[in-house]
CSV table of N, CA, C and O in Angstrom, one decimal:
chain,number,residue,atom,x,y,z
O,1,MET,N,0.8,-1.2,0.0
O,1,MET,CA,0.0,0.0,0.0
O,1,MET,C,0.9,1.3,0.0
O,1,MET,O,0.5,2.2,-0.7
O,2,VAL,N,2.0,1.2,0.7
O,2,VAL,CA,2.8,2.4,0.8
O,2,VAL,C,3.5,2.7,-0.6
O,2,VAL,O,3.6,3.8,-1.0
O,3,VAL,N,3.8,1.6,-1.3
O,3,VAL,CA,4.4,1.7,-2.6
O,3,VAL,C,3.5,2.4,-3.6
O,3,VAL,O,3.8,3.3,-4.3
O,4,LYS,N,2.2,2.0,-3.5
O,4,LYS,CA,1.2,2.6,-4.4
O,4,LYS,C,1.0,4.1,-4.1
O,4,LYS,O,1.0,4.9,-5.0
O,5,GLU,N,0.9,4.4,-2.8
O,5,GLU,CA,0.8,5.8,-2.4
O,5,GLU,C,2.0,6.7,-2.8
O,5,GLU,O,1.9,7.8,-3.4
O,6,LEU,N,3.2,6.1,-2.6
O,6,LEU,CA,4.4,6.8,-3.0
O,6,LEU,C,4.5,7.1,-4.5
O,6,LEU,O,4.8,8.2,-5.0
O,7,LYS,N,4.1,6.1,-5.3
O,7,LYS,CA,4.1,6.2,-6.8
O,7,LYS,C,3.0,7.2,-7.2
O,7,LYS,O,3.3,8.0,-8.1
O,8,GLU,N,1.9,7.2,-6.6
O,8,GLU,CA,0.8,8.2,-6.9
O,8,GLU,C,1.3,9.6,-6.6
O,8,GLU,O,1.1,10.5,-7.4
O,9,ILE,N,1.9,9.8,-5.5
O,9,ILE,CA,2.4,11.2,-5.1
O,9,ILE,C,3.5,11.6,-6.1
O,9,ILE,O,3.5,12.8,-6.6
O,10,PHE,N,4.4,10.7,-6.4
O,10,PHE,CA,5.5,11.1,-7.4
O,10,PHE,C,4.9,11.4,-8.7
O,10,PHE,O,5.4,12.4,-9.4
O,11,GLU,N,4.0,10.6,-9.2
O,11,GLU,CA,3.4,10.9,-10.5
O,11,GLU,C,2.6,12.3,-10.6
O,11,GLU,O,2.7,13.0,-11.5
O,12,ARG,N,2.0,12.6,-9.5
O,12,ARG,CA,1.2,13.8,-9.4
O,12,ARG,C,2.1,15.1,-9.2
O,12,ARG,O,2.0,16.0,-9.9
O,13,ASP,N,3.1,15.0,-8.3
O,13,ASP,CA,3.9,16.1,-7.9
O,13,ASP,C,5.3,16.1,-8.5
O,13,ASP,O,6.0,17.1,-8.3
O,14,ARG,N,5.7,15.0,-9.0
O,14,ARG,CA,7.1,14.8,-9.5
O,14,ARG,C,8.1,14.9,-8.4
O,14,ARG,O,9.3,15.2,-8.6
O,15,GLU,N,7.6,14.8,-7.1
O,15,GLU,CA,8.5,14.8,-6.0
O,15,GLU,C,7.8,14.1,-4.8
O,15,GLU,O,6.6,14.3,-4.7
O,16,VAL,N,8.5,13.4,-4.0
O,16,VAL,CA,7.9,12.8,-2.8
O,16,VAL,C,9.0,12.8,-1.7
O,16,VAL,O,10.2,12.6,-2.0
O,17,ARG,N,8.5,13.1,-0.5
O,17,ARG,CA,9.4,13.1,0.7
O,17,ARG,C,9.0,12.0,1.6
O,17,ARG,O,7.8,11.7,1.8
O,18,PHE,N,10.0,11.3,2.2
O,18,PHE,CA,9.7,10.3,3.1
O,18,PHE,C,10.8,10.2,4.2
O,18,PHE,O,11.8,10.8,4.1
O,19,LYS,N,10.4,9.5,5.3
O,19,LYS,CA,11.3,9.4,6.4
O,19,LYS,C,11.6,7.9,6.5
O,19,LYS,O,10.7,7.1,6.5
O,20,LEU,N,12.9,7.6,6.7
O,20,LEU,CA,13.4,6.3,6.9
O,20,LEU,C,14.5,6.3,7.9
O,20,LEU,O,15.5,7.0,7.7
O,21,TYR,N,14.4,5.5,8.9
O,21,TYR,CA,15.4,5.5,10.0
O,21,TYR,C,15.7,6.9,10.5
O,21,TYR,O,16.8,7.3,10.7
O,22,SER,N,14.7,7.6,10.8
O,22,SER,CA,14.7,9.0,11.3
O,22,SER,C,15.5,10.0,10.5
O,22,SER,O,15.8,11.1,11.0
O,23,LEU,N,15.7,9.7,9.2
O,23,LEU,CA,16.3,10.7,8.3
O,23,LEU,C,15.3,10.9,7.2
O,23,LEU,O,14.7,10.0,6.7
O,24,GLU,N,15.1,12.2,6.8
O,24,GLU,CA,14.2,12.5,5.7
O,24,GLU,C,14.9,12.5,4.4
O,24,GLU,O,16.0,13.0,4.2
O,25,TYR,N,14.2,11.9,3.4
O,25,TYR,CA,14.7,11.8,2.0
O,25,TYR,C,13.8,12.4,1.1
O,25,TYR,O,12.6,12.6,1.4
O,26,ILE,N,14.3,12.7,-0.1
O,26,ILE,CA,13.4,13.2,-1.2
O,26,ILE,C,13.7,12.4,-2.5
O,26,ILE,O,14.9,12.1,-2.8
O,27,ILE,N,12.7,12.2,-3.2
O,27,ILE,CA,12.8,11.6,-4.5
O,27,ILE,C,12.2,12.6,-5.5
O,27,ILE,O,11.1,13.0,-5.3
O,28,LYS,N,13.0,13.1,-6.4
O,28,LYS,CA,12.6,14.2,-7.3
O,28,LYS,C,13.0,14.0,-8.7
O,28,LYS,O,14.1,13.5,-8.9
O,29,GLU,N,12.1,14.3,-9.6
O,29,GLU,CA,12.4,14.2,-11.0
O,29,GLU,C,13.2,15.5,-11.4
O,29,GLU,O,12.8,16.6,-11.1
O,30,ARG,N,14.3,15.3,-12.1
O,30,ARG,CA,15.2,16.4,-12.5
O,30,ARG,C,15.9,16.1,-13.8
O,30,ARG,O,16.6,15.1,-13.8
O,31,ASP,N,15.7,16.9,-14.8
O,31,ASP,CA,16.3,16.7,-16.1
O,31,ASP,C,16.1,15.3,-16.6
O,31,ASP,O,17.0,14.6,-17.1
O,32,ASN,N,14.9,14.8,-16.6
O,32,ASN,CA,14.4,13.5,-17.1
O,32,ASN,C,15.1,12.3,-16.3
O,32,ASN,O,15.2,11.2,-16.9
O,33,LYS,N,15.7,12.6,-15.2
O,33,LYS,CA,16.2,11.6,-14.3
O,33,LYS,C,15.5,11.7,-12.9
O,33,LYS,O,14.9,12.7,-12.6
O,34,VAL,N,15.7,10.7,-12.1
O,34,VAL,CA,15.1,10.7,-10.8
O,34,VAL,C,16.2,10.7,-9.8
O,34,VAL,O,17.1,9.9,-9.8
O,35,ALA,N,16.2,11.8,-9.0
O,35,ALA,CA,17.2,12.0,-8.0
O,35,ALA,C,16.7,11.5,-6.6
O,35,ALA,O,15.6,11.8,-6.3
O,36,VAL,N,17.6,10.9,-5.9
O,36,VAL,CA,17.2,10.4,-4.5
O,36,VAL,C,18.3,10.9,-3.6
O,36,VAL,O,19.5,10.7,-3.9
O,37,TYR,N,18.0,11.5,-2.5
O,37,TYR,CA,19.0,12.0,-1.5
O,37,TYR,C,18.4,12.3,-0.2
O,37,TYR,O,17.2,12.7,-0.1
O,38,PRO,N,19.2,12.2,0.9
O,38,PRO,CA,18.7,12.7,2.2
O,38,PRO,C,18.7,14.2,2.2
O,38,PRO,O,19.6,14.9,1.6
O,39,ILE,N,17.7,14.8,2.7
O,39,ILE,CA,17.5,16.3,2.7
O,39,ILE,C,18.6,17.0,3.4
O,39,ILE,O,19.1,18.0,3.0
O,40,LEU,N,19.2,16.4,4.5
O,40,LEU,CA,20.3,17.0,5.2
O,40,LEU,C,21.6,17.0,4.3
O,40,LEU,O,22.5,17.8,4.6
O,41,TYR,N,21.7,16.1,3.4
O,41,TYR,CA,22.9,15.9,2.6
O,41,TYR,C,22.6,16.1,1.1
O,41,TYR,O,22.7,15.2,0.3
O,42,GLU,N,22.2,17.3,0.8
O,42,GLU,CA,21.7,17.6,-0.6
O,42,GLU,C,22.7,17.4,-1.7
O,42,GLU,O,22.4,17.2,-2.8
O,43,THR,N,24.0,17.4,-1.3
O,43,THR,CA,25.1,17.2,-2.3
O,43,THR,C,25.3,15.7,-2.6
O,43,THR,O,26.0,15.4,-3.5
O,44,LYS,N,24.7,14.8,-1.9
O,44,LYS,CA,24.9,13.4,-2.1
O,44,LYS,C,23.7,12.8,-2.9
O,44,LYS,O,23.1,11.9,-2.4
O,45,LYS,N,23.5,13.4,-4.0
O,45,LYS,CA,22.3,12.9,-4.9
O,45,LYS,C,22.8,11.7,-5.7
O,45,LYS,O,23.9,11.7,-6.3
O,46,ASN,N,21.9,10.8,-5.8
O,46,ASN,CA,22.0,9.6,-6.7
O,46,ASN,C,21.0,9.7,-7.8
O,46,ASN,O,19.8,10.0,-7.5
O,47,PHE,N,21.3,9.5,-9.0
O,47,PHE,CA,20.4,9.6,-10.1
O,47,PHE,C,20.1,8.3,-10.8
O,47,PHE,O,21.0,7.4,-10.9
O,48,TYR,N,18.8,8.1,-11.1
O,48,TYR,CA,18.3,6.9,-11.7
O,48,TYR,C,17.5,7.2,-12.9
O,48,TYR,O,17.0,8.3,-13.1
O,49,ASN,N,17.2,6.2,-13.8
O,49,ASN,CA,16.4,6.4,-15.0
O,49,ASN,C,14.9,6.5,-14.7
O,49,ASN,O,14.2,7.1,-15.5
O,50,SER,N,14.5,5.9,-13.6
O,50,SER,CA,13.1,5.8,-13.3
O,50,SER,C,12.8,5.7,-11.8
O,50,SER,O,13.8,5.4,-11.1
O,51,LEU,N,11.6,5.9,-11.4
O,51,LEU,CA,11.2,5.7,-10.0
O,51,LEU,C,11.5,4.3,-9.6
O,51,LEU,O,12.0,4.0,-8.5
O,52,GLU,N,11.1,3.3,-10.4
O,52,GLU,CA,11.4,1.9,-10.1
O,52,GLU,C,12.8,1.6,-9.9
O,52,GLU,O,13.2,0.9,-8.9
O,53,ASP,N,13.7,2.2,-10.7
O,53,ASP,CA,15.1,2.0,-10.6
O,53,ASP,C,15.6,2.6,-9.2
O,53,ASP,O,16.4,2.0,-8.5
O,54,ALA,N,15.1,3.7,-8.9
O,54,ALA,CA,15.4,4.4,-7.6
O,54,ALA,C,15.0,3.5,-6.4
O,54,ALA,O,15.8,3.3,-5.5
O,55,LEU,N,13.8,3.0,-6.5
O,55,LEU,CA,13.3,2.3,-5.3
O,55,LEU,C,14.0,0.9,-5.2
O,55,LEU,O,14.2,0.5,-4.0
O,56,ASN,N,14.4,0.4,-6.3
O,56,ASN,CA,15.1,-0.9,-6.2
O,56,ASN,C,16.6,-0.8,-6.0
O,56,ASN,O,17.2,-1.8,-5.5
O,57,ASN,N,17.2,0.3,-6.3
O,57,ASN,CA,18.7,0.4,-6.3
O,57,ASN,C,19.3,1.4,-5.3
O,57,ASN,O,20.5,1.2,-4.9
O,58,TYR,N,18.5,2.4,-4.8
O,58,TYR,CA,19.0,3.3,-3.8
O,58,TYR,C,19.1,2.5,-2.5
O,58,TYR,O,18.0,1.9,-2.1
O,59,THR,N,20.2,2.5,-1.8
O,59,THR,CA,20.3,1.8,-0.6
O,59,THR,C,20.5,2.7,0.7
O,59,THR,O,21.1,3.7,0.6
O,60,VAL,N,19.8,2.2,1.7
O,60,VAL,CA,20.0,2.8,3.1
O,60,VAL,C,20.4,1.7,4.0
O,60,VAL,O,19.7,0.7,4.1
O,61,TYR,N,21.6,1.8,4.6
O,61,TYR,CA,22.2,0.7,5.4
O,61,TYR,C,22.2,-0.6,4.6
O,61,TYR,O,21.8,-1.7,5.0
O,62,ASN,N,22.6,-0.5,3.3
O,62,ASN,CA,22.8,-1.7,2.4
O,62,ASN,C,21.5,-2.4,2.1
O,62,ASN,O,21.5,-3.6,1.7
O,63,GLU,N,20.4,-1.7,2.3
O,63,GLU,CA,19.1,-2.3,1.9
O,63,GLU,C,18.4,-1.3,1.0
O,63,GLU,O,18.4,-0.1,1.3
O,64,SER,N,17.7,-1.8,-0.1
O,64,SER,CA,17.0,-0.9,-1.0
O,64,SER,C,15.8,-0.3,-0.3
O,64,SER,O,15.3,-0.8,0.7
O,65,ILE,N,15.3,0.8,-0.9
O,65,ILE,CA,14.1,1.4,-0.4
O,65,ILE,C,12.9,0.4,-0.4
O,65,ILE,O,12.2,0.3,0.6
O,66,ILE,N,12.8,-0.3,-1.5
O,66,ILE,CA,11.7,-1.3,-1.6
O,66,ILE,C,11.8,-2.4,-0.5
O,66,ILE,O,10.8,-2.9,0.0
O,67,ASP,N,13.0,-2.7,-0.1
O,67,ASP,CA,13.2,-3.7,1.0
O,67,ASP,C,12.8,-3.1,2.4
O,67,ASP,O,12.4,-3.9,3.3
O,68,ASN,N,12.8,-1.8,2.5
O,68,ASN,CA,12.4,-1.1,3.7
O,68,ASN,C,11.1,-0.5,3.7
O,68,ASN,O,10.8,0.4,4.5
O,69,ILE,N,10.2,-0.8,2.7
O,69,ILE,CA,9.0,-0.1,2.4
O,69,ILE,C,8.1,-0.1,3.6
O,69,ILE,O,7.4,0.9,3.9
O,70,ASP,N,8.1,-1.1,4.5
O,70,ASP,CA,7.2,-1.1,5.7
O,70,ASP,C,7.7,-0.2,6.8
O,70,ASP,O,7.0,0.1,7.7
O,71,ARG,N,9.0,0.3,6.7
O,71,ARG,CA,9.5,1.2,7.7
O,71,ARG,C,9.4,2.7,7.2
O,71,ARG,O,9.6,3.6,7.9
O,72,LEU,N,9.0,2.8,5.9
O,72,LEU,CA,9.0,4.1,5.3
O,72,LEU,C,7.7,4.9,5.7
O,72,LEU,O,6.7,4.4,5.8
O,73,ILE,N,7.9,6.2,6.0
O,73,ILE,CA,6.8,7.1,6.4
O,73,ILE,C,6.8,8.2,5.4
O,73,ILE,O,7.8,9.0,5.3
O,74,ILE,N,5.7,8.3,4.6
O,74,ILE,CA,5.6,9.4,3.6
O,74,ILE,C,5.3,10.7,4.3
O,74,ILE,O,4.4,10.8,5.1
O,75,MET,N,6.0,11.7,4.0
O,75,MET,CA,5.8,13.1,4.6
O,75,MET,C,4.9,13.9,3.7
O,75,MET,O,5.0,13.8,2.5
O,76,ARG,N,4.0,14.6,4.3
O,76,ARG,CA,3.0,15.4,3.6
O,76,ARG,C,3.4,16.8,3.7
O,76,ARG,O,3.8,17.4,4.6
């Protein structure tokens, strides 16, 4: 359910913020790429070709976002 909500927000706003392990992250579309980064460390952006790639390949503590989906809290 969280994945569906996250994808809907991203499709609508082209940006989604979430909290994972007490750190806030942002997924944002930029220049036809998808950037993922912690808000506190804006210079550490990782770029992916799609939201799916970002969810499956961006890691937090060596686990992908999709593996931690039940710990993820979407920020409004």
